[in-house]
GROMACS .gro file of C-alpha atoms in nm:
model
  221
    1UNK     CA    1  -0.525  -0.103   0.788
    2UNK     CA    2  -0.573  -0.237   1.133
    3UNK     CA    3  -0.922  -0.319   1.273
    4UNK     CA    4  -0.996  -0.408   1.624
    5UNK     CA    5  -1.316  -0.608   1.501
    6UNK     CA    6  -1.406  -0.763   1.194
    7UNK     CA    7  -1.388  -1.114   0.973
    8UNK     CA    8  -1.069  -1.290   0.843
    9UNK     CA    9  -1.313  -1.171   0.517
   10UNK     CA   10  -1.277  -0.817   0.614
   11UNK     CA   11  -0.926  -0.770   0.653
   12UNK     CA   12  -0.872  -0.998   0.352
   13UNK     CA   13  -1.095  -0.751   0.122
   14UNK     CA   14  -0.855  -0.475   0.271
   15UNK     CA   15  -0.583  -0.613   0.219
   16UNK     CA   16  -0.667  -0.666  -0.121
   17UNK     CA   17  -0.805  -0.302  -0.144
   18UNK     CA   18  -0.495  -0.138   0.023
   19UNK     CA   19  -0.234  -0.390  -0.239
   20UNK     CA   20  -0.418  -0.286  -0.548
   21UNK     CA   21  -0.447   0.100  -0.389
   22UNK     CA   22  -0.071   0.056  -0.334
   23UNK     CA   23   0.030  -0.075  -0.669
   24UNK     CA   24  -0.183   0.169  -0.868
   25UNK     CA   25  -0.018   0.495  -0.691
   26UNK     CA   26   0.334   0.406  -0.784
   27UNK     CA   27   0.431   0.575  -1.069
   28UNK     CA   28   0.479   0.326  -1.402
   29UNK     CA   29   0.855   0.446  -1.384
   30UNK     CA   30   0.976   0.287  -1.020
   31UNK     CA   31   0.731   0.050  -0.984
   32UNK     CA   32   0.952  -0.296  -0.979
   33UNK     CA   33   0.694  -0.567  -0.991
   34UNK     CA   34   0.373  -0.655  -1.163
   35UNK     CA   35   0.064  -0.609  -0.887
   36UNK     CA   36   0.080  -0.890  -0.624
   37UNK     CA   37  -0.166  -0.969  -0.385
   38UNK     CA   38  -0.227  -1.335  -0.256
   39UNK     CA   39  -0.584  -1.304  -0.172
   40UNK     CA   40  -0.612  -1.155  -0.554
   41UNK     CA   41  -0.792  -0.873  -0.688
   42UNK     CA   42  -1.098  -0.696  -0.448
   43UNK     CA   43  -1.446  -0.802  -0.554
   44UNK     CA   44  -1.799  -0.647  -0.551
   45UNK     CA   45  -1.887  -0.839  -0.228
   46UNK     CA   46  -1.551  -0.711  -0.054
   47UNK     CA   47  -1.692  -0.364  -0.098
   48UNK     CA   48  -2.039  -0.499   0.059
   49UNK     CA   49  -1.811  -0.626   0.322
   50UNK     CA   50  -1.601  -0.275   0.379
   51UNK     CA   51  -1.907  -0.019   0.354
   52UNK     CA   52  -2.127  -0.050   0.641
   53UNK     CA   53  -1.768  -0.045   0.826
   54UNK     CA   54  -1.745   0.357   0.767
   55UNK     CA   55  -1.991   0.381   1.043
   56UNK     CA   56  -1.748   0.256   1.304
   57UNK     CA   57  -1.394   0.415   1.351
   58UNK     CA   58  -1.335   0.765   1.200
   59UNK     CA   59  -0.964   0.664   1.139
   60UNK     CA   60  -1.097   0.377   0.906
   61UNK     CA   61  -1.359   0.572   0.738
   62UNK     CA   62  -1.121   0.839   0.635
   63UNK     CA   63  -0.911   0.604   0.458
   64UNK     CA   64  -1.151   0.441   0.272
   65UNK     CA   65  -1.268   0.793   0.181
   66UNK     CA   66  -0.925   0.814   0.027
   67UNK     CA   67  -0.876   0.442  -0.121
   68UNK     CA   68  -1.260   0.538  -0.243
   69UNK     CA   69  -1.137   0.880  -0.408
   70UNK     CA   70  -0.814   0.685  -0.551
   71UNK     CA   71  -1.021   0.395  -0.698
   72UNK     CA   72  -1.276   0.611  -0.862
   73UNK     CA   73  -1.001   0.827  -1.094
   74UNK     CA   74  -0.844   0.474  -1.186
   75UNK     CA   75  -1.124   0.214  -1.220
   76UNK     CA   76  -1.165   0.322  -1.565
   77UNK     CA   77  -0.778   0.253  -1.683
   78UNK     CA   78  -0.727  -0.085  -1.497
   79UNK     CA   79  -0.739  -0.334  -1.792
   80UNK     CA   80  -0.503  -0.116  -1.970
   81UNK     CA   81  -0.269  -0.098  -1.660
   82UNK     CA   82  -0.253  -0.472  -1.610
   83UNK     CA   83  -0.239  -0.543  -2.010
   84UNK     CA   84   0.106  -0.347  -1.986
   85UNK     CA   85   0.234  -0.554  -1.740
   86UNK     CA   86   0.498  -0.771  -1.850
   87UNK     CA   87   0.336  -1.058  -1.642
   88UNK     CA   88  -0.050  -1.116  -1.650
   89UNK     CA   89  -0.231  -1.328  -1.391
   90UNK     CA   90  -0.602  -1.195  -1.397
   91UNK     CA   91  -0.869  -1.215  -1.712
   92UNK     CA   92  -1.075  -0.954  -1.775
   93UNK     CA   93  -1.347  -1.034  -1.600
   94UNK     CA   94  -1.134  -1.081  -1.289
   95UNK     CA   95  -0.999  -0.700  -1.385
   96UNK     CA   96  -1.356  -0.624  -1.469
   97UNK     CA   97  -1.523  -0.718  -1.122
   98UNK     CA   98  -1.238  -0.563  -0.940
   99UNK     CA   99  -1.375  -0.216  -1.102
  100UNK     CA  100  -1.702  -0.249  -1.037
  101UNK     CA  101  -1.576  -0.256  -0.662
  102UNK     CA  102  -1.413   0.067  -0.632
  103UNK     CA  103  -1.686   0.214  -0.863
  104UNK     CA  104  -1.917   0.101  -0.572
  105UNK     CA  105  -1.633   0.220  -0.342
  106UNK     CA  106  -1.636   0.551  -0.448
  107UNK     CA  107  -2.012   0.598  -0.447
  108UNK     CA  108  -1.955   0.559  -0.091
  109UNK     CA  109  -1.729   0.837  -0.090
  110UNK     CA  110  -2.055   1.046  -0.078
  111UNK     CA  111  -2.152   0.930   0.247
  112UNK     CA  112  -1.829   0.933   0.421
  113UNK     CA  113  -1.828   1.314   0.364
  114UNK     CA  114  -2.112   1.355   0.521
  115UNK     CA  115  -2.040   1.120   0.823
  116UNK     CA  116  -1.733   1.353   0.824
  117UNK     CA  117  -1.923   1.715   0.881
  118UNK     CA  118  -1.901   1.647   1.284
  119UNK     CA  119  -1.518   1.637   1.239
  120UNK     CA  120  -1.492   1.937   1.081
  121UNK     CA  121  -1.471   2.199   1.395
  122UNK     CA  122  -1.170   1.975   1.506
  123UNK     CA  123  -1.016   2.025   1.158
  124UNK     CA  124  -1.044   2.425   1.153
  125UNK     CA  125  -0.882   2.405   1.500
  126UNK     CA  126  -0.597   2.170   1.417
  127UNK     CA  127  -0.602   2.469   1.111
  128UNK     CA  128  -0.436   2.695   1.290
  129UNK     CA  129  -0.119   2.529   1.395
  130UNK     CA  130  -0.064   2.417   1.008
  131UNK     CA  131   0.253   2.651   0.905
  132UNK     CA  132   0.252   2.704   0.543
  133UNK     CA  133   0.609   2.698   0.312
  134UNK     CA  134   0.707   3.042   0.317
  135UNK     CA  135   0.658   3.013  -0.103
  136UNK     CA  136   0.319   2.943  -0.075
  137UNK     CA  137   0.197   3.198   0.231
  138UNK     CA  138   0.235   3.486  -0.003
  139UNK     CA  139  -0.070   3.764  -0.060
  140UNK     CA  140  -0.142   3.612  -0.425
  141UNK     CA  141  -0.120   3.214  -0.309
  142UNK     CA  142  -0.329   3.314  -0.049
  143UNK     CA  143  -0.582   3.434  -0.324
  144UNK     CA  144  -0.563   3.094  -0.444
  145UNK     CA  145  -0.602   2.912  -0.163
  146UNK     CA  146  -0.893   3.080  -0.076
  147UNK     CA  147  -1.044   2.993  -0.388
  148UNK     CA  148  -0.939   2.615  -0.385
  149UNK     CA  149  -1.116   2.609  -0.020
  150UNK     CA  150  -1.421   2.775  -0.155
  151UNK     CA  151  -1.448   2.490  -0.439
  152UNK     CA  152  -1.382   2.229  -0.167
  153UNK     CA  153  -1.071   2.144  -0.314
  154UNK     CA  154  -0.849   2.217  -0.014
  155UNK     CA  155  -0.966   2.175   0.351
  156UNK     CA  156  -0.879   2.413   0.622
  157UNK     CA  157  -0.523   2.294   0.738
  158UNK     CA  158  -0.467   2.303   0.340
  159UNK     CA  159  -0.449   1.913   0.266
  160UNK     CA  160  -0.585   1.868  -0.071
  161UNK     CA  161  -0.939   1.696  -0.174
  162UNK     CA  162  -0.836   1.465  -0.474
  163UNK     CA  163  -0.666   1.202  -0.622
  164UNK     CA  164  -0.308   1.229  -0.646
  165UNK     CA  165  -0.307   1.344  -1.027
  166UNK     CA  166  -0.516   1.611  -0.918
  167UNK     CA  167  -0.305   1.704  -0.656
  168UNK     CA  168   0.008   1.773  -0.918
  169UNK     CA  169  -0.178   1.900  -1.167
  170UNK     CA  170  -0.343   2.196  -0.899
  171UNK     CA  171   0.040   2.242  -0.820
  172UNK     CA  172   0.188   2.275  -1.125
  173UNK     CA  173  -0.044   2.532  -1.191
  174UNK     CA  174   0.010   2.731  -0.885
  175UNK     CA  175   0.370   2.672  -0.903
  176UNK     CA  176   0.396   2.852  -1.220
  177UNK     CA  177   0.149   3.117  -1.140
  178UNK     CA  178   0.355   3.202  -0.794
  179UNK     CA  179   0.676   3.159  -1.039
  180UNK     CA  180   0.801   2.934  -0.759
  181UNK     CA  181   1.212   2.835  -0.888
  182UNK     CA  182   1.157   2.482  -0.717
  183UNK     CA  183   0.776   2.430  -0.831
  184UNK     CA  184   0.742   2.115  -0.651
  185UNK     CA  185   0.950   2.102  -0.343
  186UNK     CA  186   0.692   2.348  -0.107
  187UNK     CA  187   0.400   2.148  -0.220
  188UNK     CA  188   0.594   1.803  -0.105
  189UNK     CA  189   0.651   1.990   0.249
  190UNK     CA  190   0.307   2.102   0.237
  191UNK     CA  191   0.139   1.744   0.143
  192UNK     CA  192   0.410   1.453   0.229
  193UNK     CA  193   0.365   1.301  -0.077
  194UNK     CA  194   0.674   1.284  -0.272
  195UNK     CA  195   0.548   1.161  -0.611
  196UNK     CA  196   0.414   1.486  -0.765
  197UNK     CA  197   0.633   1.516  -1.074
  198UNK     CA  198   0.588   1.127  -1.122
  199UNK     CA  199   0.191   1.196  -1.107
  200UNK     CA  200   0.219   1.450  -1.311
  201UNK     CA  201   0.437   1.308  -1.585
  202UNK     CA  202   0.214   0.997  -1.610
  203UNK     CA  203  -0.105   1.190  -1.632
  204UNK     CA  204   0.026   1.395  -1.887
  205UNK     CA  205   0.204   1.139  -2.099
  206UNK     CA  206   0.005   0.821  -2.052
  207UNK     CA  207  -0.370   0.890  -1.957
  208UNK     CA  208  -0.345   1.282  -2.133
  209UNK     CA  209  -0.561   1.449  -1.891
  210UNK     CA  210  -0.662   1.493  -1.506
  211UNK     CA  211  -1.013   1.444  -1.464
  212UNK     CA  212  -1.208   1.768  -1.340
  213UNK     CA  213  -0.920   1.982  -1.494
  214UNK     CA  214  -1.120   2.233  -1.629
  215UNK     CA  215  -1.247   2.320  -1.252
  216UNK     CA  216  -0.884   2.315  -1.073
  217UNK     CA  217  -0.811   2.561  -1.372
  218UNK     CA  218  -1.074   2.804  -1.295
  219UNK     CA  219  -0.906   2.846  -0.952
  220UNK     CA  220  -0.601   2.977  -1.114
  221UNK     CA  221  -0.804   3.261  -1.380
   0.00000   0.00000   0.00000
């Protein structure tokens, strides 16, 4: 993430935030190395440092928003990720600290929504020039798309509100409602994120769940 401004601190707390960000959004099955970062694991005081920044560039604040929204779904599982690890270099308490930063991360996810509202005339406009996979432009996935905006799960050009887990898990369950023969394949021209079976395989089989399930569900009823 490249700032114009800001203390050898600051872009050493992002770097740290974008490594760990990195590391914890590869799926378990092609991810090569344990997590590396030289600068270690982000700290409490590197979210101080980042959070008064989302009132300066948009293009930074909407990042963090999604570092924020990425942190907050894994924060809970990030001893047992870097227990599994074949090689371990931080204690708990290092592991420990480094959640308590994207908890405080993500409780600045709150504001950066709001500090987004004046941005959100330019998205309906850009909107309108967003072609949809022919798959998923049908009467009934408009029906659900509708719904997913109204629960503020989708935004206007239909990029998705959520962490990547969510992401799969709301197209898996479209997929199989539009009875879609490739179920991912629209949704990865849709998104450009090519990871959605991985997500979803590792959120089934390893965590179990998807957190808010129950209310990407209700979408599809």
């Amino acid at each position: 993430m490249e700032k114009k401004t800001g203390s050898i601190e600051e872009k050493r707390a992002m770097l740290r935030l974008d490594s760990l960000l990195e590391f914890l959004g590869t799926p378990r099955d092609v991810r090569n190395t344990p997590y590396y970062c030289k600068y270690g694991l982000p700290t409490l005081e590197d979210a101080r440092l980042l959070i008064p920044q989302l009132e300066i560039d948009i293009k930074d604040r909407e990042k963090l928003k999604k570092i924020a929204s990425e942190f907050l779904y894994y924060s809970g599982e990030l001893y047992k990720y870097f227990a599994q690890e074949t090689i371990i270099v931080f204690d708990r308490e290092e592991i420990n600290e480094a959640g308590r930063a994207l908890y405080k991360l993500s409780e600045a996810a709150g504001v950066l929504s709001e500090y987004a509202k004046p941005q959100q005339a330019a998205t309906e406009t850009q909107a309108a020039t967003v072609v949809l996979p022919a798959e998923l432009a049908t009467e009934t996935a408009m029906k659900y798309w509708r719904k997913a905006r109204a629960a503020n799960w989708v935004n206007a050009d239909y990029s998705f509100n959520g962490t990547h887990p969510q992401m799969a898990y709301f197209a898996e369950i479209m997929a199989e409602k539009l009875e879609l023969k490739y179920k991912w394949r629209p949704f990865i021209k849709l998104w450009k994120y090519r990871y959605l079976a991985q997500e979803r395989k590792r959120s089934r089989d390893l965590i179990g769940k998807v957190e808010k399930e129950k209310e990407i569900e209700r979408i599809f009823e």
